[in-house]
PDB file of C-alpha atoms in Angstrom:
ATOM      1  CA  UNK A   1       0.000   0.000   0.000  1.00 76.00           C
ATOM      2  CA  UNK A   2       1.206   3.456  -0.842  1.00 89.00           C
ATOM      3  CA  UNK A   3       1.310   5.738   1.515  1.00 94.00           C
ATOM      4  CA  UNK A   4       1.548   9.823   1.699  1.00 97.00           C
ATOM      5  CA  UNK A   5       2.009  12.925   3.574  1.00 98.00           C
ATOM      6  CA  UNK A   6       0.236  16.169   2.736  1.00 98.00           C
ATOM      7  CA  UNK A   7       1.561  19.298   4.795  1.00 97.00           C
ATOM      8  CA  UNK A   8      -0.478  22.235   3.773  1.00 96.00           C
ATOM      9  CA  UNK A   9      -0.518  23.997   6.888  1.00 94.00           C
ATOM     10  CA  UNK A  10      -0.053  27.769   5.234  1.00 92.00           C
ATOM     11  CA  UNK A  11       1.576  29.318   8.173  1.00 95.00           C
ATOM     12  CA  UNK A  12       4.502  27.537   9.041  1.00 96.00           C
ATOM     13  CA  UNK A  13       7.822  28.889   8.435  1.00 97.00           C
ATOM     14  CA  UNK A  14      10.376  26.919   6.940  1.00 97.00           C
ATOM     15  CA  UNK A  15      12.664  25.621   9.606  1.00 97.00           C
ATOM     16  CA  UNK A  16       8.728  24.532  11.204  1.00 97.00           C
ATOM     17  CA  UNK A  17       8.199  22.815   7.768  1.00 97.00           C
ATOM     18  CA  UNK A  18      11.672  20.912   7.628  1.00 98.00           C
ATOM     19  CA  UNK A  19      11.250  19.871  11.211  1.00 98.00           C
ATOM     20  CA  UNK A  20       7.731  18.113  10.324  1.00 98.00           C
ATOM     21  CA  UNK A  21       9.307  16.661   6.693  1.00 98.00           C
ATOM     22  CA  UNK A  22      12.297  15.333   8.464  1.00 98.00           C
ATOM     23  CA  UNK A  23      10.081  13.648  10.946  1.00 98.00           C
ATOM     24  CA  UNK A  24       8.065  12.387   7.884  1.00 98.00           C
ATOM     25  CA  UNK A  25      10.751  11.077   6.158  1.00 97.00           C
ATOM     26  CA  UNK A  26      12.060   9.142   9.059  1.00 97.00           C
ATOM     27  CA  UNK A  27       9.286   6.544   8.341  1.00 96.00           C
ATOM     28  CA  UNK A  28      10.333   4.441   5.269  1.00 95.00           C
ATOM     29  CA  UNK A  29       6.939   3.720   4.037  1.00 94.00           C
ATOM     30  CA  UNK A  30       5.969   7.658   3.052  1.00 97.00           C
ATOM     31  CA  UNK A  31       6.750   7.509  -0.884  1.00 96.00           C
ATOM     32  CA  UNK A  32       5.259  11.025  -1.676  1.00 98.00           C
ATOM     33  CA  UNK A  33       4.766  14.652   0.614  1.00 98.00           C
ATOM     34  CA  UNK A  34       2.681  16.912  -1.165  1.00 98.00           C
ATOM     35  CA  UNK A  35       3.167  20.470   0.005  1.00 98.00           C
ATOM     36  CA  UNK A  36       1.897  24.424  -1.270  1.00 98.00           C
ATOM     37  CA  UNK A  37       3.600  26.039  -3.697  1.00 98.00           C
ATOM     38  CA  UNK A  38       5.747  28.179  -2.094  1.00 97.00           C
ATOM     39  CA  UNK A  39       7.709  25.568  -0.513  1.00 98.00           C
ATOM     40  CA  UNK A  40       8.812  23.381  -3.219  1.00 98.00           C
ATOM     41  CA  UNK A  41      11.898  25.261  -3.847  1.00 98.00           C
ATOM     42  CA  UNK A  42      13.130  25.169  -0.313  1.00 98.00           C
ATOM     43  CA  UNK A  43      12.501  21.077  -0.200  1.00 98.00           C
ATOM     44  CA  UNK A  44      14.185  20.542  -3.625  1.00 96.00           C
ATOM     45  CA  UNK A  45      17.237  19.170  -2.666  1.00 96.00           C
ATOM     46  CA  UNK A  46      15.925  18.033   1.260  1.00 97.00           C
ATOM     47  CA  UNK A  47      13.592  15.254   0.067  1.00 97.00           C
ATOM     48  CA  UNK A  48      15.055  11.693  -0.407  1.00 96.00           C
ATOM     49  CA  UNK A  49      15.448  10.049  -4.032  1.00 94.00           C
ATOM     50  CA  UNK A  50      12.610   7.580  -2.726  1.00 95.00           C
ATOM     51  CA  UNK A  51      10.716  10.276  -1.948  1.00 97.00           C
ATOM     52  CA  UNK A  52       8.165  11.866  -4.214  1.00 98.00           C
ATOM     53  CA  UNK A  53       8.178  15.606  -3.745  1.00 98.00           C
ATOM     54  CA  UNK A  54       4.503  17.035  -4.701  1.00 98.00           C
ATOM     55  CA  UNK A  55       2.297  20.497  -4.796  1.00 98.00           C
ATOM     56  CA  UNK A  56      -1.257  21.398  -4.737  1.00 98.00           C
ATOM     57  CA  UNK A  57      -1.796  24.153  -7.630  1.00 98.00           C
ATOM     58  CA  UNK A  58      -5.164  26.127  -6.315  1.00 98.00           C
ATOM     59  CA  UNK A  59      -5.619  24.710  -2.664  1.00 97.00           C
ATOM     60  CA  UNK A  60      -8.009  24.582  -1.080  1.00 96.00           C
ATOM     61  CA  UNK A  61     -10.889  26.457  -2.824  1.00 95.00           C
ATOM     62  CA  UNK A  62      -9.787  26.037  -7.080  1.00 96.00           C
ATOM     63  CA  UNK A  63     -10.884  29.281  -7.884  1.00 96.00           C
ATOM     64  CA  UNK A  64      -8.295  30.469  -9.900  1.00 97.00           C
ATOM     65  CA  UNK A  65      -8.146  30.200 -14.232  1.00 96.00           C
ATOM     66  CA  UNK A  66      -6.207  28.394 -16.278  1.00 97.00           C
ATOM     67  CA  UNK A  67      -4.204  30.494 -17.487  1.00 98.00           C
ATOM     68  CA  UNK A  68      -3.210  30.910 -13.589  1.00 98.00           C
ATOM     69  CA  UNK A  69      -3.167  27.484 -13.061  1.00 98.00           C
ATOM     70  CA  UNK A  70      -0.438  26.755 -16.027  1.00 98.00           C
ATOM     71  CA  UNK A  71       1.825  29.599 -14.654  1.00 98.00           C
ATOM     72  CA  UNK A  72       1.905  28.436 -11.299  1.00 98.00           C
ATOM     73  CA  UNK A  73       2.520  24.416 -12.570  1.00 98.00           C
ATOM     74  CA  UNK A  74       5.729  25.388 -14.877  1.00 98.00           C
ATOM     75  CA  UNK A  75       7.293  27.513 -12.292  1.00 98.00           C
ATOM     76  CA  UNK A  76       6.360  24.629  -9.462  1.00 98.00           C
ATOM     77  CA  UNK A  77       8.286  22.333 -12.047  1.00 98.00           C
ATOM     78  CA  UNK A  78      10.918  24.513 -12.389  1.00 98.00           C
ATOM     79  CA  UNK A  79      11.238  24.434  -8.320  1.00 98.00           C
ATOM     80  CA  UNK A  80      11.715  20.741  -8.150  1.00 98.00           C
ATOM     81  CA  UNK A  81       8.578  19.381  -7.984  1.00 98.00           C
ATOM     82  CA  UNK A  82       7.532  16.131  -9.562  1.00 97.00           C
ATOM     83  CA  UNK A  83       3.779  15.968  -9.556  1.00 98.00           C
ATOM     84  CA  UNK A  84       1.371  18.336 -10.132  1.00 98.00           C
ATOM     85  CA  UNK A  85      -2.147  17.840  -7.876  1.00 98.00           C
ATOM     86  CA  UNK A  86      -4.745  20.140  -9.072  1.00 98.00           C
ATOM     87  CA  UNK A  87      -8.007  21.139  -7.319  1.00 98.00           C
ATOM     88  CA  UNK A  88     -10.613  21.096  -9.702  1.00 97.00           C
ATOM     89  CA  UNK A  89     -12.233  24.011 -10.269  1.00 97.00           C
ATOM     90  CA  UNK A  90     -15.332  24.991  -8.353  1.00 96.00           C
ATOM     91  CA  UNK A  91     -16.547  27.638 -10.538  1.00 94.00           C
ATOM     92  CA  UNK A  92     -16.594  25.906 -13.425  1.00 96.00           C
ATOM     93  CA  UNK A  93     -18.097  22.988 -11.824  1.00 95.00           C
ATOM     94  CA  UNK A  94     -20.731  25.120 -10.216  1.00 94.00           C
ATOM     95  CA  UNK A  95     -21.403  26.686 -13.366  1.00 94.00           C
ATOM     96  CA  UNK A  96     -21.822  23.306 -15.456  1.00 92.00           C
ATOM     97  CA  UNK A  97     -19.540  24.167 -17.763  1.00 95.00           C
ATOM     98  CA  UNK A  98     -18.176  20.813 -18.730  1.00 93.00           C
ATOM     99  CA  UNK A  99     -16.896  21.989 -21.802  1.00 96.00           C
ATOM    100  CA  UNK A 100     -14.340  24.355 -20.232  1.00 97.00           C
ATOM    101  CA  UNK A 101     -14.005  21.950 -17.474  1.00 97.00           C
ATOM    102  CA  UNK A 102     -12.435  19.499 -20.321  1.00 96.00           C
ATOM    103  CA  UNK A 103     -10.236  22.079 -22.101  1.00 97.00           C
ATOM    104  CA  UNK A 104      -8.695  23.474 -18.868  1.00 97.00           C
ATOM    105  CA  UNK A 105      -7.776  19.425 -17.757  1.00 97.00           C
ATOM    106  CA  UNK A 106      -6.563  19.265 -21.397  1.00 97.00           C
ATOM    107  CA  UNK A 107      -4.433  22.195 -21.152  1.00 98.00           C
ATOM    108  CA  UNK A 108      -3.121  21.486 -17.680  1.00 98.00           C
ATOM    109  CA  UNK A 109      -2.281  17.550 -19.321  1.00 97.00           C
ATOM    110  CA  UNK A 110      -0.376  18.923 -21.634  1.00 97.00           C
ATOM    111  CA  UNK A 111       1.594  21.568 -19.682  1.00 98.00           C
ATOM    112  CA  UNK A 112       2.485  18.638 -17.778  1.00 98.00           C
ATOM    113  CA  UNK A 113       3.140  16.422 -20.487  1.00 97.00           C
ATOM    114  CA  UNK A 114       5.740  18.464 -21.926  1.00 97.00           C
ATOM    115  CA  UNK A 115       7.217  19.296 -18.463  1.00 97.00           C
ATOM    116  CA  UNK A 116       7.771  15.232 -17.837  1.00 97.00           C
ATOM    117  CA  UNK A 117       5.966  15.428 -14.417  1.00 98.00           C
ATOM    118  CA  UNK A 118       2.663  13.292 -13.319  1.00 97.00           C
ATOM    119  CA  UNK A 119      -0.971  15.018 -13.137  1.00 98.00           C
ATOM    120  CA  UNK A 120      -3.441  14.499  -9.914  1.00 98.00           C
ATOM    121  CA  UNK A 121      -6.845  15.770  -9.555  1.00 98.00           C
ATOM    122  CA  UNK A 122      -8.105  16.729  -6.679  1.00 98.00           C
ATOM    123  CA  UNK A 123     -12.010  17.083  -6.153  1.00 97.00           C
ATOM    124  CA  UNK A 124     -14.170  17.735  -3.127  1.00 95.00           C
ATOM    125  CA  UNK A 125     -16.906  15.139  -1.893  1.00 95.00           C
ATOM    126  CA  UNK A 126     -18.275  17.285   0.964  1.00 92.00           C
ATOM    127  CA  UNK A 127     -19.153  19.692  -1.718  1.00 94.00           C
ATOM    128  CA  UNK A 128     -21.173  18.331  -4.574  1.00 94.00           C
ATOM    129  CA  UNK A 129     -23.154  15.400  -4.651  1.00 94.00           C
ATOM    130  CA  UNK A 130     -21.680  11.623  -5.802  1.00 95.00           C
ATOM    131  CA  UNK A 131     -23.118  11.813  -9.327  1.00 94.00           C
ATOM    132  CA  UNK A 132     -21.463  14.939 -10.335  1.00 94.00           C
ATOM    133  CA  UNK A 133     -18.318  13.774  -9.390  1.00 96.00           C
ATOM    134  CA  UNK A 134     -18.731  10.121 -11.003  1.00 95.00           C
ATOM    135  CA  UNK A 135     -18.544  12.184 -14.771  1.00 95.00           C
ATOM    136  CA  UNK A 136     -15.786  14.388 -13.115  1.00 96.00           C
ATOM    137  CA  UNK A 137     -13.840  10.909 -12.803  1.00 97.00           C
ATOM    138  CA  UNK A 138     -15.257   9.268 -15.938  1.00 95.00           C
ATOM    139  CA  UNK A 139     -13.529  12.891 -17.653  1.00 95.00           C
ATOM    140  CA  UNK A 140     -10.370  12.302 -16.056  1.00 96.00           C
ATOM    141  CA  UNK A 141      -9.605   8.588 -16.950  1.00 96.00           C
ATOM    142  CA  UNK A 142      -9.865   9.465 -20.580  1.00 93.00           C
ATOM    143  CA  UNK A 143      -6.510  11.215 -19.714  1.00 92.00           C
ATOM    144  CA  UNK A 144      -5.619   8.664 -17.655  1.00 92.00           C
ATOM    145  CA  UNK A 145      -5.369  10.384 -14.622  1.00 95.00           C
ATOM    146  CA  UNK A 146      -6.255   7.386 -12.764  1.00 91.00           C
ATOM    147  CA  UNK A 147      -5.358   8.822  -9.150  1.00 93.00           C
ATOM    148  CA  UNK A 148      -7.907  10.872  -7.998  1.00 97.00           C
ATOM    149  CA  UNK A 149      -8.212  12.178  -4.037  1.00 97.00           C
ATOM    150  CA  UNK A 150     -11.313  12.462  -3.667  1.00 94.00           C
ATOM    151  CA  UNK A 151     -10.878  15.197  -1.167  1.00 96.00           C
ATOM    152  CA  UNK A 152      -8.194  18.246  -0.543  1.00 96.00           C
ATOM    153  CA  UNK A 153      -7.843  17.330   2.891  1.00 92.00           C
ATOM    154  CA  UNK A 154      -8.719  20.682   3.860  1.00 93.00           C
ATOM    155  CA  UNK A 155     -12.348  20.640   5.227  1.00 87.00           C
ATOM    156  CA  UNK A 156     -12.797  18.012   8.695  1.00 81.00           C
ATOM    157  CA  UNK A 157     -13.028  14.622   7.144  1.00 80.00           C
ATOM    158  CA  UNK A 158     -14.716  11.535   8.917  1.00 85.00           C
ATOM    159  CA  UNK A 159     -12.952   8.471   7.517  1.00 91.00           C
ATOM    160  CA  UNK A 160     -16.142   6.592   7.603  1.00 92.00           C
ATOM    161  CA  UNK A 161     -18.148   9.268   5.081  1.00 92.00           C
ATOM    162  CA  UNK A 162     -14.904   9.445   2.778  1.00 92.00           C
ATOM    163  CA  UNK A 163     -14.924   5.692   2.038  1.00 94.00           C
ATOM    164  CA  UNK A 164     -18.901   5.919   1.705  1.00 94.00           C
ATOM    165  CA  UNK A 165     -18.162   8.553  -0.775  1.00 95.00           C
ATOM    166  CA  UNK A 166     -15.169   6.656  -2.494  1.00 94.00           C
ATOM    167  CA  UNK A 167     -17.471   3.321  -3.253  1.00 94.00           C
ATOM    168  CA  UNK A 168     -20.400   5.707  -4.593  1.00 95.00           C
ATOM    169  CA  UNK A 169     -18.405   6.966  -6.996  1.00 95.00           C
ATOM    170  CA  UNK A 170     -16.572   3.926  -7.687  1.00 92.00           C
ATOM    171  CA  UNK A 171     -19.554   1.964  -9.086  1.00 93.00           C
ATOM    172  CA  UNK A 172     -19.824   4.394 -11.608  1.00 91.00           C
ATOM    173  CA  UNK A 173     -15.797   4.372 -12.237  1.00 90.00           C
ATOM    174  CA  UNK A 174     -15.134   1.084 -11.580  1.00 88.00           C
ATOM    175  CA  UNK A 175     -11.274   1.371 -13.064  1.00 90.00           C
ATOM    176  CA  UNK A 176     -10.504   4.888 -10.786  1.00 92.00           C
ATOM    177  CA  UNK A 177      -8.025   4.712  -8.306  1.00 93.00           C
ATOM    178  CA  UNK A 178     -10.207   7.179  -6.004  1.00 95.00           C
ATOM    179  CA  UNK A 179      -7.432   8.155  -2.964  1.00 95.00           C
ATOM    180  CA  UNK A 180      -8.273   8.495   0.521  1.00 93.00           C
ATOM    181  CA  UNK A 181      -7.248  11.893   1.866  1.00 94.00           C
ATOM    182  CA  UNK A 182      -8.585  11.362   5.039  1.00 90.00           C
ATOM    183  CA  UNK A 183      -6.648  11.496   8.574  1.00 86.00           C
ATOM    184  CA  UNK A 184      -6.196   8.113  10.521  1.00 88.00           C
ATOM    185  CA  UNK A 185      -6.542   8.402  14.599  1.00 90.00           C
ATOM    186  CA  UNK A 186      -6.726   5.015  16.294  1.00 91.00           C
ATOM    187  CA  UNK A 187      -6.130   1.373  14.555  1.00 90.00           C
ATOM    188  CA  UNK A 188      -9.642   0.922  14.001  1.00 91.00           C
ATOM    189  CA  UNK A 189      -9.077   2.946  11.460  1.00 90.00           C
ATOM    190  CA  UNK A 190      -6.126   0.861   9.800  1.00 87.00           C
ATOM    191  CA  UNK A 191      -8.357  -2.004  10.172  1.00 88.00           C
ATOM    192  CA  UNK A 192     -10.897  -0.252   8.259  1.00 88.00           C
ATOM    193  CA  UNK A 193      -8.450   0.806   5.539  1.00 86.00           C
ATOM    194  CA  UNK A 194      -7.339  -2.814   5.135  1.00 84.00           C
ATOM    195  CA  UNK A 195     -11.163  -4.695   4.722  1.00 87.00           C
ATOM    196  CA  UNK A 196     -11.595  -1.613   1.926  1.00 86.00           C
ATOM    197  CA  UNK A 197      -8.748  -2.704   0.089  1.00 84.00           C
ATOM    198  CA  UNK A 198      -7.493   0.861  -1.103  1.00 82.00           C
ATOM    199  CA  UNK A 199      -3.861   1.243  -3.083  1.00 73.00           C
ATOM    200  CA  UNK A 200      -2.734   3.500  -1.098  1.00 85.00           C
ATOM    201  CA  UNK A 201      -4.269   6.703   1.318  1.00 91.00           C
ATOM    202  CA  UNK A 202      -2.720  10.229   2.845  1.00 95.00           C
ATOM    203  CA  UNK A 203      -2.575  12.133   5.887  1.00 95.00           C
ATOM    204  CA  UNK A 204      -1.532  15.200   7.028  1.00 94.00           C
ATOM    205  CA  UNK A 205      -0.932  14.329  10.407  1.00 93.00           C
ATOM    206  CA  UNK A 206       2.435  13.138  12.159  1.00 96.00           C
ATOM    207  CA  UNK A 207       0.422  10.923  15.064  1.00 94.00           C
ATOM    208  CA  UNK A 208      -1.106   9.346  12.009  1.00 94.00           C
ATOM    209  CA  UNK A 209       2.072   8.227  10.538  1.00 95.00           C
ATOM    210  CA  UNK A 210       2.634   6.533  13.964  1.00 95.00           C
ATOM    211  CA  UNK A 211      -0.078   4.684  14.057  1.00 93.00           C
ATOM    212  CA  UNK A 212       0.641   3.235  10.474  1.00 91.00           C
ATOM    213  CA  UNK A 213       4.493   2.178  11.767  1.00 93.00           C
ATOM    214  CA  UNK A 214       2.646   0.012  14.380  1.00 87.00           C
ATOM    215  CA  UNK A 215       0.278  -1.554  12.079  1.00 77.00           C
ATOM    216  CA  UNK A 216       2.410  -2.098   9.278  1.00 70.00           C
TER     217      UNK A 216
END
């Protein structure tokens, strides 16, 4: 099972930062941190090679446009980082318009395409209803963008609704791999992670890293 670390916490300097990724990276099973923007450059050369080193373009909301959005992914590419996670934009998706819904995925694809790095969407479950989100993921996997979180992690998640939401949408995306972005606080919630059979799941939260090391 893969397992990652999202750090998003906007008000942490960077010696704060270090001292959480350094704890992170201390537990050999993390294979990806996902961090804003802003820090990528900084973590460039403190992230191991086994390490993944990720940003979230348009966190939390996704209210900014494309054009925006391409900007900000070159120069996070030109920082260091290796994937690209973008929130998917709420006022498009608000608005129903699933046409430039398609062209701004298609321009983001490319963008990252040509900069050699992987592409993640993010979308939010609290926020629109299962159905919506089902042809949001049917979109996406005819780019094959096949990892999907399902949430950005930044609105209180109960583990229990996320994997409700997670096989809703899967029966109507059977072949998504719909990631758990949800944090983990006792080992019933391991357990619970195990009998759902995910690929892999994130947290943001150091005590939830510990409880993985004793279940794994």
């Amino acid at each position: 099972m893969k397992i990652e670390f999202q750090c998003t916490d906007e008000i942490l300097s960077n010696k704060e930062l270090l001292e959480i990724i350094d704890k992170v990276q201390s537990y050999s099973f993390v294979n990806k941190i996902s961090v804003l923007p802003s820090y990528i450059k900084f973590l460039k050369n403190k992230i191991s090679s086994n390490v993944e080193l990720s940003t979230i373009i348009d966190y939390p909301l996704g209210i900014l446009d494309t054009d925006t959005k391409k900007t900000l992914v070159r120069k996070a590419v030109k920082d260091g980082a290796k994937s690209i996670e973008i929130v998917l934009s709420s006022f498009l998706l608000n608005n129903k318009l699933n046409a430039k819904i398609k062209q701004e995925i298609e321009e983001i694809y490319n963008v990252c395409s040509e900069e050699g790095v992987s592409l993640h969407y993010m979308l939010e479950y609290r926020s629109y209803n299962y159905s919506c989100l089902a042809r949001i993921v049917k979109l996406l996997l005819n780019y094959d963008l096949n990892d999907i979180y399902i949430s950005t992690g930044h609105k209180i998640d109960d583990i229990y609704d996320h994997l409700i939401a997670i096989s809703m949408i899967g029966k109507s995306a059977e072949e998504a791999n719909l990631i758990c972005n949800a944090n983990i606080f006792n080992d019933n919630h391991i357990d619970l992670l195990k009998i759902a059979d995910l690929s892999h799941f994130r947290v943001n939260n150091l005590n939830a890293l510990e409880i993985i090391s004793r279940k794994y």
